[in-house]
Short mmCIF file of C-alpha atoms and ligand atoms in Angstrom, two decimals:
data_model
loop_
_atom_site.label_atom_id
_atom_site.label_comp_id
_atom_site.label_asym_id
_atom_site.label_seq_id
_atom_site.Cartn_x
_atom_site.Cartn_y
_atom_site.Cartn_z
CA MET A 1 92.34 -9.87 86.31
CA LYS A 2 93.86 -6.45 86.70
CA ILE A 3 91.81 -3.28 86.29
CA THR A 4 93.62 0.05 86.27
CA ILE A 5 91.49 3.17 86.55
CA LEU A 6 92.82 6.61 85.57
CA THR A 7 90.98 9.52 87.18
CA GLN A 8 91.29 13.05 88.49
CA PHE A 9 89.29 11.93 91.56
CA PRO A 10 90.91 8.77 92.98
CA ASP A 11 89.29 9.21 96.39
CA MET A 12 85.89 8.43 94.91
CA PHE A 13 86.86 4.77 94.45
CA GLY A 14 88.01 3.73 97.95
CA PRO A 15 85.02 2.01 99.57
CA VAL A 16 83.43 0.85 96.32
CA LEU A 17 86.46 -1.25 95.39
CA SER A 18 87.32 -2.41 98.92
CA GLU A 19 83.90 -3.30 100.38
CA SER A 20 81.38 -6.03 99.74
CA ILE A 21 81.69 -8.39 96.79
CA LEU A 22 84.30 -6.37 94.87
CA GLY A 23 86.44 -6.13 98.02
CA ARG A 24 86.12 -9.85 98.61
CA ALA A 25 87.06 -10.59 94.99
CA ALA A 26 90.21 -8.52 95.50
CA ASP A 27 90.99 -10.30 98.80
CA LYS A 28 90.58 -13.65 97.05
CA GLY A 29 93.05 -12.56 94.37
CA LEU A 30 90.46 -12.75 91.57
CA VAL A 31 90.97 -9.10 90.70
CA GLU A 32 93.51 -6.40 91.39
CA PHE A 33 92.37 -2.78 91.28
CA LYS A 34 94.77 0.05 90.73
CA VAL A 35 93.64 3.68 90.81
CA ILE A 36 95.94 6.23 89.18
CA ASN A 37 95.65 9.96 89.79
CA ILE A 38 96.13 11.66 86.42
CA ARG A 39 97.11 14.87 88.20
CA ASP A 40 100.27 13.18 89.45
CA TYR A 41 101.49 13.13 85.85
CA SER A 42 100.79 16.76 85.01
CA VAL A 43 103.92 18.81 84.31
CA ASP A 44 101.98 22.04 84.89
CA LYS A 45 103.08 23.96 87.97
CA HIS A 46 99.50 23.90 89.27
CA ARG A 47 99.13 20.24 88.25
CA LYS A 48 96.42 21.26 85.78
CA THR A 49 94.82 18.46 83.77
CA ASP A 50 92.29 20.38 81.70
CA ASP A 51 91.80 23.56 79.72
CA THR A 52 89.17 25.49 77.76
CA PRO A 53 87.97 23.94 74.49
CA PHE A 54 89.27 25.17 71.11
CA GLY A 55 86.36 26.53 69.10
CA GLY A 56 84.69 27.78 72.24
CA GLY A 57 81.94 26.29 74.32
CA PHE A 58 81.29 25.47 77.93
CA GLY A 59 83.36 23.56 80.40
CA MET A 60 86.88 22.20 80.45
CA VAL A 61 88.55 19.51 78.38
CA MET A 62 91.24 17.09 79.62
CA THR A 63 94.60 17.99 78.08
CA PRO A 64 96.68 15.29 76.35
CA GLN A 65 99.93 15.57 78.33
CA PRO A 66 98.94 14.19 81.78
CA ALA A 67 96.86 11.37 80.24
CA PHE A 68 99.57 10.38 77.71
CA ASP A 69 102.29 10.38 80.38
CA ALA A 70 100.14 8.44 82.86
CA LEU A 71 99.27 5.82 80.22
CA LYS A 72 102.94 5.47 79.21
CA ALA A 73 104.08 5.21 82.84
CA ILE A 74 101.65 2.39 83.64
CA GLY A 75 102.40 0.42 80.47
CA ALA A 76 99.04 0.78 78.75
CA GLU A 77 100.52 0.61 75.21
CA GLY A 78 98.65 -1.90 73.09
CA LYS A 79 96.27 -2.78 75.95
CA ARG A 80 92.49 -2.61 76.03
CA ILE A 81 91.55 0.88 77.23
CA ILE A 82 87.97 1.96 77.87
CA TYR A 83 87.01 5.61 78.00
CA MET A 84 83.81 6.19 80.00
CA SER A 85 81.64 8.58 78.01
CA PRO A 86 77.95 9.23 77.38
CA ARG A 87 78.88 9.08 73.65
CA GLY A 88 80.02 5.48 73.97
CA LYS A 89 78.37 2.22 73.09
CA LEU A 90 75.99 1.03 75.78
CA LEU A 91 77.29 -1.31 78.47
CA ASP A 92 75.33 -4.57 78.34
CA LYS A 93 75.70 -8.16 79.49
CA GLN A 94 77.76 -9.10 76.41
CA LEU A 95 80.37 -6.44 77.11
CA ALA A 96 80.37 -7.20 80.85
CA THR A 97 80.91 -10.91 80.11
CA GLU A 98 83.66 -10.18 77.60
CA LEU A 99 85.48 -7.92 80.07
CA SER A 100 85.13 -10.50 82.85
CA ARG A 101 87.35 -12.78 80.71
CA GLU A 102 90.12 -10.21 80.16
CA GLU A 103 93.51 -10.62 81.78
CA GLU A 104 93.85 -6.87 82.09
CA PHE A 105 92.16 -3.65 81.01
CA PHE A 106 92.30 0.08 81.69
CA ILE A 107 89.54 2.63 82.29
CA LEU A 108 89.90 6.36 81.70
CA CYS A 109 87.43 8.65 83.48
CA GLY A 110 86.81 12.07 82.02
CA HIS A 111 85.17 15.05 83.61
CA TYR A 112 83.56 18.30 82.62
CA GLU A 113 83.10 18.44 78.84
CA GLY A 114 85.27 15.45 78.05
CA VAL A 115 88.81 14.79 76.93
CA ASP A 116 90.93 15.96 74.00
CA GLN A 117 90.03 13.62 71.11
CA ARG A 118 93.72 12.86 70.50
CA ILE A 119 93.80 10.90 73.78
CA ILE A 120 91.00 8.65 72.53
CA ASP A 121 92.42 8.28 69.02
CA ALA A 122 96.12 7.80 69.79
CA TRP A 123 95.42 5.18 72.46
CA ASN A 124 92.75 3.42 70.42
CA MET A 125 90.21 3.74 73.24
CA GLU A 126 86.82 2.10 73.27
CA GLU A 127 84.08 4.53 74.39
CA VAL A 128 81.51 3.02 76.73
CA SER A 129 78.37 4.58 78.22
CA ILE A 130 76.20 3.21 81.02
CA GLY A 131 72.93 4.75 79.84
CA ASP A 132 71.14 7.57 78.09
CA TYR A 133 71.66 10.28 80.69
CA VAL A 134 74.65 12.44 81.54
CA LEU A 135 76.71 12.09 84.73
CA THR A 136 79.05 14.76 86.06
CA GLY A 137 82.00 12.46 85.43
CA GLY A 138 83.07 9.01 84.34
CA GLU A 139 83.97 7.78 87.85
CA LEU A 140 80.55 6.44 88.82
CA ALA A 141 80.23 4.86 85.38
CA ALA A 142 83.67 3.21 85.77
CA MET A 143 82.55 1.69 89.08
CA VAL A 144 79.41 0.36 87.42
CA LEU A 145 81.45 -1.19 84.62
CA ALA A 146 83.99 -2.72 87.04
CA ASP A 147 81.20 -4.15 89.22
CA ALA A 148 79.30 -5.62 86.29
CA ALA A 149 82.45 -7.33 84.95
CA VAL A 150 84.07 -8.50 88.20
CA ARG A 151 80.96 -10.23 89.57
CA LEU A 152 81.04 -12.46 86.48
CA ILE A 153 84.58 -13.72 87.15
CA PRO A 154 84.28 -17.41 88.08
CA GLY A 155 84.61 -17.77 91.85
CA CYS A 156 83.47 -14.23 92.63
CA LEU A 157 79.89 -15.15 93.57
CA SER A 158 79.32 -18.08 95.90
CA ASP A 159 76.94 -19.80 93.45
CA PRO A 160 78.48 -19.98 89.96
CA GLU A 161 75.01 -20.45 88.44
CA ALA A 162 73.67 -17.26 90.02
CA PRO A 163 74.55 -14.84 87.21
CA LEU A 164 73.00 -17.14 84.60
CA GLN A 165 69.68 -17.44 86.38
CA GLU A 166 69.13 -13.82 87.15
CA SER A 167 67.24 -11.19 85.21
CA VAL A 168 68.83 -10.06 81.97
CA TYR A 169 71.14 -13.06 81.86
CA SER A 170 68.21 -15.44 81.39
CA GLY A 171 66.44 -13.00 79.06
CA LEU A 172 63.70 -12.19 81.56
CA LEU A 173 63.47 -9.85 84.54
CA GLU A 174 63.83 -11.60 87.87
CA TYR A 175 60.69 -12.78 89.68
CA ASP A 176 59.48 -11.29 93.00
CA GLN A 177 61.40 -12.48 96.07
CA TYR A 178 60.18 -12.94 99.65
CA THR A 179 61.84 -13.84 102.95
CA LYS A 180 60.87 -14.25 106.62
CA PRO A 181 58.56 -13.52 108.29
CA ARG A 182 55.73 -15.23 106.48
CA GLU A 183 53.34 -12.48 107.55
CA TYR A 184 54.42 -8.88 108.23
CA GLU A 185 51.94 -6.20 109.30
CA GLY A 186 49.19 -8.23 107.68
CA LEU A 187 51.12 -8.58 104.40
CA GLU A 188 51.35 -12.19 103.24
CA VAL A 189 53.82 -14.13 101.10
CA PRO A 190 52.28 -15.98 98.09
CA GLU A 191 50.98 -19.36 99.32
CA VAL A 192 52.60 -21.39 96.53
CA LEU A 193 56.10 -20.73 97.92
CA PHE A 194 55.31 -22.87 101.01
CA ASN A 195 53.82 -25.95 99.39
CA GLY A 196 57.17 -27.69 98.89
CA ASN A 197 56.33 -28.55 95.28
CA HIS A 198 59.36 -27.30 93.41
CA ARG A 199 57.75 -27.71 90.01
CA LEU A 200 54.81 -25.50 91.01
CA ILE A 201 57.12 -22.98 92.66
CA HIS A 202 59.24 -22.82 89.51
CA LEU A 203 56.17 -22.32 87.33
CA TRP A 204 54.92 -19.52 89.58
CA GLN A 205 58.34 -17.81 89.36
CA PHE A 206 58.40 -18.28 85.58
CA GLU A 207 54.95 -16.75 85.19
CA ASN A 208 55.84 -13.89 87.52
CA SER A 209 59.02 -13.19 85.46
CA LEU A 210 57.10 -13.33 82.19
CA ARG A 211 54.37 -10.91 83.34
CA LEU A 212 56.86 -8.45 84.80
CA THR A 213 59.02 -8.52 81.67
CA LYS A 214 56.05 -8.11 79.34
CA LYS A 215 54.87 -5.07 81.28
CA ARG A 216 58.17 -3.33 81.98
CA ARG A 217 60.44 -4.44 79.17
CA PRO A 218 58.39 -5.34 76.09
CA ASP A 219 61.67 -5.33 74.11
CA LEU A 220 63.14 -8.14 76.25
CA PHE A 221 59.82 -9.99 76.28
CA GLU A 222 59.57 -10.01 72.50
CA LYS A 223 63.14 -11.26 72.19
CA PHE A 224 62.42 -13.99 74.72
CA THR A 225 59.31 -15.22 72.87
CA GLU A 226 61.21 -15.25 69.59
CA THR A 227 64.18 -17.19 70.90
CA ALA A 228 62.63 -19.28 73.68
CA GLU A 229 63.73 -22.87 73.24
CA GLY A 230 63.71 -25.88 75.48
CA LEU A 231 60.64 -24.79 77.41
CA THR A 232 58.70 -27.56 79.16
CA LYS A 233 55.09 -28.23 78.20
CA ASP A 234 53.91 -26.39 81.33
CA GLU A 235 56.18 -23.43 80.66
CA LYS A 236 54.91 -23.21 77.08
CA LYS A 237 51.32 -23.22 78.33
CA ILE A 238 52.09 -20.34 80.68
CA LEU A 239 53.88 -18.41 77.95
CA ASP A 240 50.93 -18.86 75.58
CA ALA A 241 48.51 -17.65 78.25
CA VAL A 242 50.61 -14.58 79.02
CA LEU A 243 50.94 -13.85 75.28
CA LEU A 244 47.15 -13.85 74.91
CA GLU A 245 46.57 -11.34 77.72
CA TYR A 246 45.55 -7.85 76.60
CL1 6GU B 301 80.34 6.60 80.89
N1 6GU B 301 80.06 9.12 81.58
C1 6GU B 301 79.33 10.20 81.83
N2 6GU B 301 79.94 11.33 82.20
N3 6GU B 301 78.01 10.24 81.75
C2 6GU B 301 77.43 9.10 81.40
C3 6GU B 301 78.12 7.93 81.12
C4 6GU B 301 79.46 7.97 81.22
N4 6GU B 301 77.25 6.97 80.78
C5 6GU B 301 76.07 7.54 80.85
N5 6GU B 301 76.16 8.83 81.23
#
């Protein structure tokens, strides 16, 4: 997969794309990141990329010329282009999964008050937001989107089942995790995790996930109870008990 990011702040991306799991995915050849500085395409003598908004208002708006020329120069015509914006549709697991299967896509990061609408319209961009809050720019959001998509590329994570078992991908929040030591400053790990009975351990984890999801994300919990299929007898019993609680 190839992901090309267009930004006025290319330096923000360095370590995020080269370290840890994203860096390893790039080393393995699963993904190629390219970061393009929009300023490099500005024909303005001060390399300006934004200007004041028509109609008045606060902030600066990205001008069409540098973005159009950058997009033409990198061959983005007819390609999937995402514009990171708090006005966009919310990033979720469906979109992350879909993007993880793309051969190539582009991400435009805006700043200040946004970009000239003609950039979005003429290049048929898809607006994507990462949540109901406003960031100072699209760069952090672009990194979130790239991370969420790349980790789902087959071969990126060591265990291919991992993404399916975790939190939102299974429909429930992930259960509590513990590691060594067994006792730390008088704090103990739940006894069930040591009894070697994988069925009991699984049921404890299932119950823990159910309770947590019901409390924190009633929306996900309701969806899970409506669509839950293929539960074992024991799992159903636990679900019924959790459903009956307060
Ligand atoms: Cl994609 N961009 C900005 N600037 N703010 C956001 C966002 C994106 N998603 C949520 N807030």
